[in-house]
Amino acid sequence: MRKKKLLAAAMLAAATLTLSACGGGDDGKKPVADVSVESNGDKAATILDKPFEKPDLVLTDTHGKKYDLRERTKGKPTLVYFGYTNCPDVCPLTMSNIAVAKKALPKAEQDKLQVVFVTTDPERDTPKALGKWLKAQDTDFIGLTGDFDTIQGSARTLGISIEPSKKEKGKVVSMHGTQVIAFSPKTDAGYVLYGEDTTVDDYTKDLPKIVKGATP
Amino acid sequence: MKRRILVGGALAVTAGLALAGCSDDSPDKAAKADKAAGKPELKVAGAFMPEPVMDTMASGFFTVTNKGGADKLTSVTSGIAKKVTLHSTKGNAMKEQKSFDVPANGELDFARGANHLMFEDLKQKPKQGDKVAVTLHFEKSDPIDVEIPVKAATYNPKPGKHTSH
């Protein structure tokens, strides 16, 4: 009996797989398998019931100067993302999405919003390399590099797991975080998450609320 | 242990079903089986390159659909870059792949956050509106030339498409 049940379950699972595999064209629809993870429907933003504390992170900025995240971003709306510049797809997509959405804000609010890119590949992302890459997207973006363990530790407090870059067959494999965390100017807590599927339109819609510390 | 074996078997069966479910026109299964074993019939569509940040690195995306037998994308060449490599994204890490399967009567999809081409050491920085010529090389089929249009850095026609995780 048990055998039969198992088989039936597997078939059912496969039936859903088939559906998602065939629905190649439809935009925006979440794959069936992801539904349980992302329960808030069409919205890009995930509002955290228990906000993250802003990590106590002191690193080096793109000018080679010491940068204290808590001190420098206190009382300011802040977006934090972990990535690396030798990343052709997701990292520049995420930063470009934010750069474009940010330009839609009124000037005063653009100045308030702090966008902090923390490298997951400090060995290759020197302050200079990081600065050049970020400047090409938005001259006000803040780039941080430094000790990998420090970076990994602070990522962990935000639920982001990264491993050091490693060489595989002569190629360096690095990792990026999947989430952008928005910190409120009111509480300094990380209260909203954006996954890597978040589009430029999603950010454009949400940033005016984020800069006020409101719920998007 | 027994359980595992069972599930594995069931999945293998349904992989076949999935293929049958996806292909459309001919209801004649025997003919289809012949076709699946035969020559691949490839078509490339939906190609794009998001405008890169710098001239060091760019990515490229497209979909290969196959109405025939299985094939493999083995390499990509382009005059614009010293090197073009194939990558998958798994667990937020990029991994270089030697080749990508183009399944019989199926498709090979490249999408943001998932499979992508990585162009390294660009001759110049492609700008939105440019076209980048590349050649896709396959194990069985003849090479296919594709003109990849350069889109905005934020271009993402199918968000949420990466079902790999």
Coordinates of C-alpha atoms in Angstrom, one line a residue:
Chain A
M1 CA 0.0 0.0 0.0
R2 CA 2.7 2.3 1.0
K3 CA 4.4 1.8 -2.3
K4 CA 1.4 2.9 -4.2
K5 CA 0.9 6.0 -2.1
L6 CA 4.5 7.1 -2.7
L7 CA 4.2 6.6 -6.3
A8 CA 1.1 8.6 -6.5
A9 CA 2.7 11.4 -4.6
A10 CA 5.6 11.4 -6.9
M11 CA 3.4 11.5 -9.9
L12 CA 1.5 14.4 -8.5
A13 CA 4.7 16.3 -7.9
A14 CA 5.8 15.6 -11.4
A15 CA 2.5 16.8 -12.7
T16 CA 3.1 20.2 -11.2
L17 CA 6.6 20.1 -12.6
T18 CA 5.2 19.5 -16.0
L19 CA 2.9 22.4 -15.7
S20 CA 5.6 24.8 -14.7
A21 CA 7.9 23.5 -17.4
C22 CA 5.3 24.1 -20.1
G23 CA 4.2 27.5 -18.9
G24 CA 7.5 28.9 -20.3
G25 CA 6.0 32.1 -21.7
D26 CA 3.9 33.5 -18.9
D27 CA 5.5 36.5 -17.3
G28 CA 5.6 37.3 -13.6
K29 CA 4.0 34.0 -12.5
K30 CA 5.9 32.4 -9.7
P31 CA 7.0 28.9 -10.4
V32 CA 4.8 26.4 -8.5
A33 CA 7.6 25.3 -6.3
D34 CA 8.3 28.8 -5.0
V35 CA 4.8 29.5 -3.8
S36 CA 5.3 28.2 -0.3
V37 CA 8.4 30.4 0.1
E38 CA 6.9 33.7 -1.1
S39 CA 3.5 33.9 0.4
N40 CA 2.8 37.5 -0.1
G41 CA 1.4 37.2 -3.6
D42 CA 2.5 39.6 -6.3
K43 CA 4.3 42.0 -4.0
A44 CA 8.1 42.2 -4.4
A45 CA 8.6 43.4 -0.8
T46 CA 8.7 41.0 2.1
I47 CA 7.8 42.8 5.3
L48 CA 9.6 41.3 8.3
D49 CA 7.6 40.5 11.4
K50 CA 10.8 40.6 13.3
P51 CA 13.1 43.3 11.8
F52 CA 16.8 42.8 11.6
E53 CA 19.1 44.9 13.7
K54 CA 21.5 46.9 11.6
P55 CA 24.8 45.1 11.6
D56 CA 27.6 46.6 13.6
L57 CA 29.8 46.8 10.5
V58 CA 33.0 48.7 10.1
L59 CA 34.8 48.3 6.8
T60 CA 36.7 50.4 4.2
D61 CA 34.8 52.5 1.7
T62 CA 35.7 53.1 -2.0
H63 CA 37.9 56.1 -0.9
G64 CA 40.0 53.8 1.3
K65 CA 38.5 55.4 4.4
K66 CA 37.0 53.7 7.5
Y67 CA 33.2 53.4 7.2
D68 CA 31.0 52.7 10.2
L69 CA 27.6 51.5 8.9
R70 CA 25.6 52.2 12.0
E71 CA 27.1 55.6 12.6
R72 CA 27.0 56.8 9.0
T73 CA 23.5 55.6 8.2
K74 CA 21.8 56.5 11.5
G75 CA 18.3 57.9 10.9
K76 CA 18.6 57.5 7.2
P77 CA 16.7 55.2 4.9
T78 CA 19.3 52.6 3.8
L79 CA 19.4 49.7 1.4
V80 CA 22.1 47.1 1.9
Y81 CA 23.1 44.5 -0.6
F82 CA 25.9 41.9 -0.6
G83 CA 27.5 41.1 -4.0
Y84 CA 30.6 41.4 -6.1
T85 CA 31.7 43.2 -9.2
N86 CA 32.9 40.3 -11.2
C87 CA 29.3 39.2 -11.5
P88 CA 27.8 39.7 -14.9
D89 CA 24.1 39.2 -14.1
V90 CA 22.4 39.5 -10.8
C91 CA 24.7 42.0 -9.0
P92 CA 24.6 44.7 -11.7
L93 CA 20.9 44.0 -12.3
T94 CA 20.1 44.6 -8.6
M95 CA 22.3 47.8 -8.4
S96 CA 20.9 49.1 -11.7
N97 CA 17.4 48.5 -10.6
I98 CA 18.0 50.6 -7.5
A99 CA 19.9 53.3 -9.4
V100 CA 17.1 53.8 -11.9
A101 CA 14.4 53.7 -9.2
K102 CA 16.3 56.1 -7.1
K103 CA 16.4 58.7 -9.9
A104 CA 12.6 58.8 -9.8
L105 CA 12.6 60.2 -6.3
P106 CA 12.6 63.9 -5.6
K107 CA 16.1 65.2 -5.2
A108 CA 16.0 65.7 -1.5
E109 CA 14.9 62.1 -1.0
Q110 CA 17.6 60.9 -3.3
D111 CA 20.1 62.5 -1.0
K112 CA 18.6 60.9 2.0
L113 CA 18.6 57.3 0.6
Q114 CA 21.8 55.5 1.4
V115 CA 22.6 52.5 -0.9
V116 CA 25.4 50.3 0.5
F117 CA 27.0 47.6 -1.5
V118 CA 29.1 45.2 0.6
T119 CA 31.4 43.0 -1.4
T120 CA 31.4 39.3 -0.9
D121 CA 34.7 39.1 -2.8
P122 CA 37.0 41.5 -0.9
E123 CA 40.1 39.9 -2.5
R124 CA 39.3 41.1 -6.0
D125 CA 37.0 44.0 -5.0
T126 CA 39.6 46.5 -3.7
P127 CA 38.3 50.0 -2.8
K128 CA 39.4 51.2 -6.2
A129 CA 37.8 48.4 -8.2
L130 CA 34.6 48.7 -6.3
G131 CA 34.5 52.4 -6.7
K132 CA 34.9 52.3 -10.4
W133 CA 32.1 49.7 -10.8
L134 CA 29.7 51.5 -8.5
K135 CA 30.3 54.9 -9.9
A136 CA 29.3 53.6 -13.3
Q137 CA 25.9 53.0 -11.9
D138 CA 25.3 55.8 -9.4
T139 CA 28.0 58.2 -8.1
D140 CA 26.4 58.2 -4.6
F141 CA 26.4 54.5 -4.1
I142 CA 28.6 53.4 -1.1
G143 CA 30.9 50.4 -1.6
L144 CA 32.4 48.6 1.3
T145 CA 35.2 46.1 1.4
G146 CA 37.5 44.6 4.0
D147 CA 38.0 41.5 6.0
F148 CA 35.9 38.6 4.7
D149 CA 35.1 37.1 8.1
T150 CA 33.6 40.5 9.2
I151 CA 31.6 40.7 6.0
Q152 CA 30.3 37.1 6.4
G153 CA 29.5 37.7 10.0
S154 CA 27.4 40.7 9.4
A155 CA 25.7 39.0 6.4
R156 CA 24.8 36.2 8.7
T157 CA 23.0 38.5 11.1
L158 CA 20.8 39.5 8.2
G159 CA 20.0 35.9 7.3
I160 CA 22.4 35.9 4.3
S161 CA 24.8 33.1 3.9
I162 CA 27.9 33.7 1.8
E163 CA 31.1 31.6 1.4
P164 CA 34.5 32.9 0.6
S165 CA 35.4 33.1 -3.1
K166 CA 37.2 29.9 -4.1
K167 CA 39.1 28.7 -7.1
E168 CA 37.5 25.9 -9.1
K169 CA 39.5 24.7 -12.1
G170 CA 41.3 28.0 -12.3
K171 CA 38.1 30.0 -12.2
V172 CA 37.1 32.1 -9.2
V173 CA 33.6 31.3 -7.9
S174 CA 32.0 34.0 -5.8
M175 CA 28.6 34.4 -4.3
H176 CA 26.1 37.2 -4.0
G177 CA 23.3 37.6 -1.5
T178 CA 19.8 37.2 -2.9
Q179 CA 18.3 40.0 -0.9
V180 CA 18.3 43.7 -0.6
I181 CA 17.5 44.8 2.9
A182 CA 15.8 48.1 3.5
F183 CA 16.5 49.8 6.9
S184 CA 14.0 52.3 8.2
P185 CA 15.0 55.9 8.9
K186 CA 12.7 55.8 12.0
T187 CA 13.9 52.7 13.7
D188 CA 17.2 51.9 11.9
A189 CA 16.0 48.3 11.7
G190 CA 15.9 46.2 8.6
Y191 CA 12.2 45.8 8.0
V192 CA 11.8 45.0 4.3
L193 CA 13.5 42.4 2.1
Y194 CA 13.6 42.4 -1.7
G195 CA 14.5 39.2 -3.5
E196 CA 16.5 39.1 -6.8
D197 CA 13.2 38.9 -8.8
T198 CA 12.4 42.5 -7.8
T199 CA 12.1 44.6 -10.9
V200 CA 12.9 48.2 -11.5
D201 CA 9.2 49.0 -11.4
D202 CA 8.8 47.3 -8.0
Y203 CA 11.6 49.5 -6.6
T204 CA 10.3 52.6 -8.2
K205 CA 6.9 52.0 -6.6
D206 CA 8.3 51.2 -3.2
L207 CA 11.2 53.6 -2.7
P208 CA 9.1 56.6 -1.9
K209 CA 7.7 54.7 1.0
I210 CA 11.0 53.2 2.1
V211 CA 12.6 56.7 2.3
K212 CA 9.9 57.6 4.8
G213 CA 10.2 54.4 6.8
A214 CA 6.6 53.5 5.7
T215 CA 5.5 50.0 4.9
P216 CA 5.5 49.5 1.1
Chain B
M1 CA 16.5 3.2 1.0
K2 CA 13.6 1.5 -0.8
R3 CA 11.6 4.7 -0.7
R4 CA 14.3 6.6 -2.5
I5 CA 14.5 4.1 -5.3
L6 CA 10.8 4.2 -5.8
V7 CA 10.6 7.9 -6.0
G8 CA 13.5 8.1 -8.4
G9 CA 11.8 5.6 -10.7
A10 CA 8.6 7.6 -10.6
L11 CA 10.3 10.8 -11.4
A12 CA 12.1 9.2 -14.4
V13 CA 8.8 8.1 -15.7
T14 CA 7.3 11.5 -15.4
A15 CA 10.2 13.2 -17.0
G16 CA 9.1 11.3 -20.1
L17 CA 5.5 12.5 -19.5
A18 CA 6.7 16.1 -19.2
L19 CA 8.3 16.0 -22.6
A20 CA 5.1 14.5 -24.1
G21 CA 3.0 17.1 -22.4
C22 CA 5.1 20.0 -23.6
S23 CA 5.2 19.1 -27.3
D24 CA 2.2 20.2 -29.1
D25 CA 1.0 19.3 -32.6
S26 CA 1.3 15.6 -33.6
P27 CA -0.6 13.1 -31.5
D28 CA 1.3 10.3 -33.1
K29 CA 3.5 9.0 -30.4
A30 CA 5.6 6.6 -32.5
A31 CA 6.4 9.4 -34.9
K32 CA 7.4 11.6 -32.0
A33 CA 9.7 9.0 -30.6
D34 CA 11.4 8.8 -34.0
K35 CA 11.8 12.5 -34.0
A36 CA 13.2 12.6 -30.5
A37 CA 15.9 10.2 -31.5
G38 CA 16.6 12.0 -34.8
K39 CA 18.1 15.3 -35.9
P40 CA 17.8 18.3 -33.7
E41 CA 15.8 21.2 -35.1
L42 CA 17.0 24.3 -33.2
K43 CA 15.7 27.8 -33.2
V44 CA 17.0 30.7 -31.1
A45 CA 14.7 33.4 -29.9
G46 CA 14.4 36.2 -27.3
A47 CA 18.1 37.0 -27.2
F48 CA 19.3 40.1 -25.3
M49 CA 22.3 41.6 -23.5
P50 CA 21.7 44.0 -20.6
E51 CA 23.9 47.0 -21.1
P52 CA 27.0 46.2 -18.9
V53 CA 28.4 48.4 -16.2
M54 CA 31.9 48.4 -17.6
D55 CA 33.9 47.0 -20.5
T56 CA 35.2 44.1 -18.3
M57 CA 32.1 41.9 -18.3
A58 CA 28.7 41.4 -19.8
S59 CA 26.0 38.8 -19.8
G60 CA 23.8 37.4 -22.5
F61 CA 20.5 35.5 -22.6
F62 CA 18.3 33.7 -25.1
T63 CA 16.1 30.6 -25.5
V64 CA 16.9 27.7 -27.8
T65 CA 13.9 25.6 -28.7
N66 CA 14.2 22.2 -30.2
K67 CA 11.6 20.4 -32.3
G68 CA 13.9 17.4 -32.9
G69 CA 16.3 15.1 -31.1
A70 CA 18.6 16.1 -28.2
D71 CA 21.6 18.3 -28.8
K72 CA 24.1 20.2 -26.7
L73 CA 25.2 23.8 -26.7
T74 CA 29.0 23.4 -26.4
S75 CA 30.4 26.9 -26.8
V76 CA 29.7 30.5 -27.8
T77 CA 32.0 32.8 -29.7
S78 CA 31.9 36.5 -30.3
G79 CA 34.1 39.1 -31.9
I80 CA 33.3 41.5 -29.1
A81 CA 34.8 39.5 -26.2
K82 CA 38.1 37.6 -25.7
K83 CA 36.1 34.9 -24.0
V84 CA 32.5 33.8 -23.7
T85 CA 31.7 31.2 -21.1
L86 CA 28.5 29.4 -20.2
H87 CA 27.3 29.8 -16.6
S88 CA 24.6 28.5 -14.4
T89 CA 23.5 30.1 -11.1
K90 CA 23.1 27.7 -8.2
G91 CA 22.7 28.6 -4.6
N92 CA 23.7 32.2 -5.5
A93 CA 27.0 31.1 -6.9
M94 CA 27.9 31.2 -10.6
K95 CA 29.3 28.1 -11.9
E96 CA 31.0 27.7 -15.3
Q97 CA 29.5 24.9 -17.4
K98 CA 31.2 23.0 -20.2
S99 CA 27.9 22.6 -22.1
F100 CA 24.2 22.9 -21.7
D101 CA 21.7 20.2 -22.9
V102 CA 19.1 21.2 -25.4
P103 CA 16.6 18.4 -24.7
A104 CA 14.7 16.7 -27.5
N105 CA 11.4 18.5 -28.2
G106 CA 12.3 20.9 -25.4
E107 CA 14.1 24.1 -24.7
L108 CA 17.2 25.5 -23.2
D109 CA 16.4 28.7 -21.5
F110 CA 18.8 31.5 -20.4
A111 CA 17.3 34.0 -18.0
R112 CA 18.3 36.6 -15.5
G113 CA 19.2 35.0 -12.2
A114 CA 19.7 31.7 -13.9
N115 CA 21.7 30.3 -16.9
H116 CA 23.7 33.1 -18.6
L117 CA 26.5 33.7 -21.0
M118 CA 29.4 35.6 -19.6
F119 CA 31.4 37.8 -21.9
E120 CA 34.9 38.7 -20.6
D121 CA 37.4 41.3 -21.7
L122 CA 35.2 43.3 -24.0
K123 CA 36.6 45.2 -26.9
Q124 CA 34.3 48.0 -26.2
K125 CA 31.4 48.6 -23.9
P126 CA 28.1 47.7 -25.7
K127 CA 25.5 50.4 -25.4
Q128 CA 21.7 50.1 -25.4
G129 CA 20.5 49.8 -29.0
D130 CA 23.8 48.1 -30.2
K131 CA 23.8 44.6 -31.6
V132 CA 26.3 42.1 -30.6
A133 CA 27.1 39.3 -33.0
V134 CA 27.6 35.8 -31.5
T135 CA 27.8 32.3 -32.8
L136 CA 26.4 29.4 -30.9
H137 CA 28.1 26.1 -31.4
F138 CA 26.3 22.8 -30.9
E139 CA 27.4 19.2 -30.6
K140 CA 25.2 18.1 -33.6
S141 CA 23.6 21.0 -35.2
D142 CA 25.4 23.6 -37.4
P143 CA 26.5 26.7 -35.7
I144 CA 23.8 29.4 -35.4
D145 CA 24.6 33.1 -35.7
V146 CA 22.6 35.4 -33.5
E147 CA 22.5 39.2 -33.3
I148 CA 22.0 40.0 -29.7
P149 CA 20.3 43.4 -29.1
V150 CA 21.7 45.4 -26.2
K151 CA 18.9 46.4 -23.8
A152 CA 18.8 48.6 -20.7
A153 CA 20.8 47.3 -17.7
T154 CA 17.6 46.7 -15.9
Y155 CA 15.9 44.7 -18.7
N156 CA 14.3 41.5 -17.4
P157 CA 11.6 40.1 -19.6
K158 CA 10.8 37.2 -17.4
P159 CA 11.3 37.9 -13.7
G160 CA 10.9 34.9 -11.5
K161 CA 11.9 32.5 -14.3
H162 CA 14.8 31.0 -12.5
T163 CA 13.2 27.9 -11.2
S164 CA 16.5 26.2 -10.2
H165 CA 16.4 26.9 -6.5

